[in-house]
Amino acid sequence: MIRPGPEQLSSAAVDDGTPIDFNELRSARMRKVQSVMSDLRIGLLLLGGEANIRYAVGGRRLWTAGERPWAPTCIISASGEVRLMSQYDTGVPPEVSQENLFCLTWNPANFGAQIAAAASGGIERIGLDGASMTMMDVLDVAVPGATLVDASGALLDARSSKLPAEVTLLELATQLAGEALLAASRTITPGITISELRGRLEAAIRSRSVCVPADSDRLALPVRSVSDLVSSGDAIVMRSALLHAGYEGAVTRTAVCGAPTPDHRAAERAWQQAWEALLPVFSPDLDGAGLHDALAAIPAVDLRKSTARAIGLGVERKIGGSLHPHDPLREGSVVMLELTTCHADAEVTAGCPVIVGPKGGVTMTTLHPAPIVVCGS
Amino acid sequence: MTSQTIKTTHNSCTVSRLDDTLRPLCKVRRAGHLAETGAYALIQGWGDQMTDIDTAIDTRAMQAERGSRLRTTMDSLDLDAVLLRYGPNVDYASGLPTPIADSSHIASDPSAVLVIASDPVPHVFSDSGAIPIDIDSDHSHPPLDIAGDDAADRLWDAIRSCLGDARISLGVDELTAALACNLGGLQRHTDLTGAATVMAIARSCKNSHEVACIEKAETINEQAAADIRDLLIPGARHNHVAAEFVSRARALGADGNVIDPIFHPVRPRLNEGPFTPNGEPAFPLPGSDYLLADGDVCWVDTGILVHGYASDFGRTWIVSDDPQPTADQHAQFEQWRGVVERVLEKVGPGTTGAELMEAAGHVHGRRPVLNHFYLIHGIGLESAEMPLIGTDLGPEMDSMMILEPGMVLVLEPVIWSDGSGGYRSEDIVLVTEDGYRKLSGDDYWPFRSAS
């Protein structure tokens, strides 16, 4: 695994020393987007979803937590020409011309003007990955009579099967996430607060090359403790999830402050056995219902706490839960699998990405394969 | 890696508390600011100040008051119900917090709220484990499945199960693409309209608990910024300064960080780049790991959350072992103060945005704003929300913005003189019955220090 060294001046996703031809990767992703447009017979694609924009265009934008109201901040023509809302050309790939950048705007009419200009040749069908009531009014004026087409599902399908370079980037991001988790876990000592620990993990993520935290809410959670103060013997679930070059890296481990008890070790063995038992089910066509059944068949697994999410440029979708229980995984999908196992009063939660393959899942390499990280001793 | 190690010399120390394999050697200018133990010098009165603010925050009362205000606003606009999917709106209406996570995480686990004007308890549709305790089981539902060809029918079935079959006036904020492609399926049953207006009116005036949350967030943000500002020295890496900031803010009680912390050097001449479509200074650039250089003038912009409410800390700092603003830089700071003071003289109930823009005037032949932003924005569950004044929505919109008690305003004029660079800071004020109360601090280091 090649990763940025400490002195590497990686200023963007495109120059951090990974053996990736980012020009070719962006080009390959855009071809898949254009294929979606062709299949749906749409002449213009309006994107507001940040992950879709990352996929189609690449580049690096100011990261903010949470959502923004939907707006077509990226407009793609069938030819691949991109109009992008960006206040500067920093981090914008060279194939997006300066003339096609438009300013951050608060005025919906300015989006209408961009859409109308992109549709000037006469566009009958326009694809969307979302919408807002405000933007529906804008579209009525900008492209009257155009048929709107839901492109969100097709784009998600296109993104779900990974190109080889994308798998490499997911591995790199996961490596960075694991490093950050280990670095932060080494600062755990009795007396540290959970709030401090969350800050240290977030700082460890941000210190690595150019990474942003993907999920700041769940960085560190104490197991069966109501106190914010960590004591000797406490277990803490640490979730290191980050975005690097737009791709999600995720590692979860249970940090035990002090010596793990025999029950911790028993829960750890149960976790390892469960992981090995589950890997074969991660073959194409596994769906949420199938995963639920596989998890339910292992008594040591806490079904309520175990999760699976397809990842790529962030999270693509939840596997399981009440939505879309029968949507199958595809070969080449990558799933962040997190299992919780219990033994007596001890509980271990750990996980990392799994690549879906014809012969079952393959675990992405992590720095620390064991589910428990011992610290503070 | 060595943890919790701070080596001190006479006037500087090397910070390696977290991970010295990747952290640069950051000399800290003033020994004692970061103490040998890793403790920081808290702003005077910090403990009392935080206790006072915490006492003023009752999250259940805050939610009850928000719900009441929203339903009153719905009544005034003749809305029977609003369906909300946008995170800050969901939080406002129900108390279900928006995860502090990448947008892709939130989209994969969607929540929605249906507020009925005649029902004090909102209906929450979510898989989240964070359903507020005041939402009873009759009002708690699985997430809405509104993708696919029959999305509109399924959504109407869900609404009908809460409201009955009668035709209603319904406000909606965010649509799925599937709904956008079949709006007719909803319009068969409802008088459909956008929810942006009702939510902007409701959210723009804060109750006392909301104000206290913003004040607490801003206080934490200012303290965290003060604690790490000495790290802005030549050779420091931007992302390591950002890392120290988020770590410090968490330790001080922030629930999370919501934006790439910006410590962004701004070149004094526009032709030094980067390119911008409107010819304005490029701001705010995304986080990176560039090395800060001696004399860089950094426009700082950071934001953290407390109970979902944002802070907004903007200042201009200078990268140096001993930052001493030049005469030109001092003059720009004074011009910025002048704009703020002229605007604040006018702030109070009944003042329009247009009057505030007029008060701001022109400096160096231009409006003292970045043209892609604003002179003033509101702050609350989003770091920039209504009221927005001085945007590209134009003077007519500014004249329609009328200040009311309870609005929290962030004033962020920008002074720019091409060739000399610029000055940017942010002040936060609460509009009161008889004027305003400042919520942000008075430390404009290195230009003027409160101490």
XYZ file of C-alpha atoms in Angstrom, chain A residues 3-12 49-51 54 60-71 86-91 98-99 101-108 110 126 128-134 136 148-152 159 179 182-184 186-187 193 195-196 198-204 206-217 219 241 243 248 309 313-318 320-324, chain B residues 1 3-4 17-19 21-23 85-88 98-110 127 142-148 154 172-181 183 187 192-196 237 239-240 242-244 246-248 250-251 253-262 274-291 371-374 382 384 388 391-394:
204
model
C 0.346 6.225 1.010
C 1.359 9.822 1.442
C 4.449 10.317 3.509
C 4.537 12.834 6.298
C 6.340 15.388 4.199
C 4.160 15.002 1.137
C 2.547 18.231 0.052
C -0.715 16.813 -1.150
C -2.852 19.782 -1.952
C -5.555 17.845 -3.758
C -25.954 15.655 -4.729
C -22.377 16.216 -3.613
C -21.357 12.570 -4.082
C -17.675 14.189 -6.992
C -12.150 19.232 -4.425
C -14.740 21.499 -2.886
C -15.089 23.121 0.478
C -16.426 20.410 2.787
C -19.320 21.098 5.078
C -21.177 18.699 7.320
C -24.821 18.074 6.569
C -26.905 18.858 3.593
C -27.359 21.886 1.430
C -30.699 22.670 -0.147
C -30.880 20.926 -3.504
C -29.747 23.103 -6.375
C -17.456 27.126 -8.051
C -16.117 30.401 -6.762
C -12.619 29.624 -8.077
C -10.704 27.234 -10.258
C -8.705 25.813 -7.361
C -9.348 22.085 -7.170
C -13.001 28.617 -16.528
C -15.767 29.946 -18.776
C -17.625 28.041 -13.802
C -20.397 30.075 -12.257
C -20.504 31.909 -8.943
C -22.026 30.868 -5.694
C -25.480 32.401 -5.894
C -28.511 32.970 -3.694
C -30.721 33.874 -6.606
C -32.576 30.905 -8.141
C -29.109 32.501 -11.865
C -33.635 16.434 -18.435
C -32.189 15.076 -12.015
C -30.735 13.555 -8.864
C -33.056 15.545 -6.579
C -35.155 18.686 -6.570
C -36.752 21.322 -4.425
C -40.042 23.136 -4.863
C -38.090 26.350 -5.520
C -39.252 23.270 -9.895
C -38.010 15.478 -16.164
C -36.384 12.106 -15.590
C -35.299 10.572 -12.278
C -31.617 9.749 -12.752
C -30.819 9.120 -9.085
C -21.340 4.229 -8.930
C -3.907 5.045 11.074
C -4.708 3.897 16.128
C -3.115 7.310 16.660
C -6.108 8.579 18.602
C -2.995 5.652 21.853
C -3.981 8.871 23.622
C -13.253 12.502 28.350
C -15.473 14.632 24.050
C -11.694 15.006 24.093
C -13.679 12.524 19.669
C -11.664 15.682 19.107
C -8.422 13.732 18.988
C -9.779 11.243 16.464
C -11.148 14.049 14.312
C -7.809 15.834 14.553
C -5.950 12.627 13.663
C -7.609 15.898 9.533
C -3.857 15.608 10.064
C -3.537 12.880 7.459
C -2.829 14.199 4.017
C -6.029 15.975 2.962
C -8.838 14.191 4.750
C -12.148 15.283 6.179
C -14.199 13.322 8.681
C -17.129 11.535 7.063
C -19.102 11.043 10.257
C -18.313 13.262 13.225
C -21.293 12.095 15.238
C -16.322 9.036 16.383
C -14.564 7.400 8.873
C -13.046 11.070 2.909
C -14.683 6.897 2.022
C -23.451 0.359 4.167
C -17.667 8.458 -2.741
C -19.201 8.546 0.726
C -22.027 6.233 1.680
C -24.084 5.023 -1.279
C -26.854 3.241 0.589
C -27.700 1.337 3.689
C -30.849 -3.593 5.393
C -33.143 -1.386 7.413
C -36.692 -0.828 6.329
C -35.921 0.766 2.950
C -35.319 -1.350 -0.163
C 4.094 8.133 18.293
C 1.325 11.203 23.154
C 0.898 14.000 25.626
C 0.368 15.799 21.768
C -1.384 13.697 19.208
C 0.829 12.178 16.603
C 4.878 11.204 13.078
C 2.755 13.480 10.965
C 2.623 16.712 12.891
C -36.938 16.554 4.465
C -34.136 19.122 4.692
C -32.087 18.406 7.833
C -32.176 21.827 9.543
C -29.135 16.389 11.671
C -26.118 14.092 11.880
C -22.819 15.948 11.782
C -21.705 13.913 8.823
C -21.006 14.020 5.125
C -24.126 14.686 3.060
C -23.888 11.191 1.544
C -24.300 9.626 4.989
C -27.412 11.688 5.638
C -28.916 10.925 2.233
C -28.471 7.186 2.839
C -30.475 7.351 6.052
C -33.243 9.847 5.302
C -34.854 4.931 11.275
C -40.540 4.150 9.560
C -38.675 6.252 6.997
C -40.630 7.356 3.938
C -39.930 5.360 0.809
C -40.296 8.035 -1.857
C -38.088 6.716 -4.640
C -39.306 4.987 -7.784
C -46.726 6.088 -1.390
C -42.833 20.802 0.917
C -39.144 21.725 1.032
C -36.981 19.093 -0.645
C -38.244 16.599 -3.223
C -36.726 13.362 -4.334
C -36.079 13.207 -8.065
C -38.877 10.639 -8.267
C -41.338 13.082 -6.722
C -40.148 15.903 -8.959
C -40.945 13.745 -11.968
C -45.604 16.173 -8.873
C -51.205 17.721 -6.698
C -48.936 21.990 -3.162
C -46.502 24.797 -2.464
C -42.922 25.305 -1.339
C -42.060 25.336 2.355
C -39.092 27.699 2.013
C 0.598 23.235 7.762
C -4.513 20.997 7.914
C -2.601 20.598 11.162
C -7.327 22.897 11.424
C -6.853 19.624 13.309
C -5.768 21.449 16.453
C -11.357 20.926 15.944
C -9.680 18.999 18.743
C -9.690 22.029 20.990
C -14.421 19.401 21.056
C -12.558 19.500 24.340
C -17.730 21.278 24.622
C -18.547 21.619 20.931
C -20.887 18.919 19.637
C -18.993 18.925 16.355
C -17.349 20.895 13.615
C -19.406 21.737 10.547
C -17.065 23.197 7.970
C -13.487 22.745 6.836
C -11.799 25.170 9.252
C -10.503 27.951 7.027
C -6.885 31.909 -8.126
C -9.258 32.654 -11.003
C -12.783 33.562 -9.917
C -15.769 33.904 -12.245
C -16.806 37.258 -10.749
C -13.351 38.753 -10.294
C -13.659 38.742 -6.521
C -11.079 37.379 -4.057
C -11.201 33.560 -3.970
C -12.832 32.745 -0.664
C -13.448 30.380 1.027
C -11.044 27.817 -0.401
C -11.236 24.174 0.724
C -8.912 22.774 3.351
C -5.498 21.644 2.243
C -2.081 20.915 3.615
C -0.273 23.897 2.188
C 2.457 25.473 4.236
C -20.321 39.924 -4.227
C -20.989 36.165 -4.021
C -21.868 36.501 -0.342
C -23.607 39.229 1.665
C -27.467 26.669 9.558
C -25.924 31.070 7.007
C -29.725 37.461 3.980
C -26.871 39.209 -1.764
C -27.335 38.816 -5.485
C -31.075 38.688 -4.803
C -30.762 42.436 -5.212
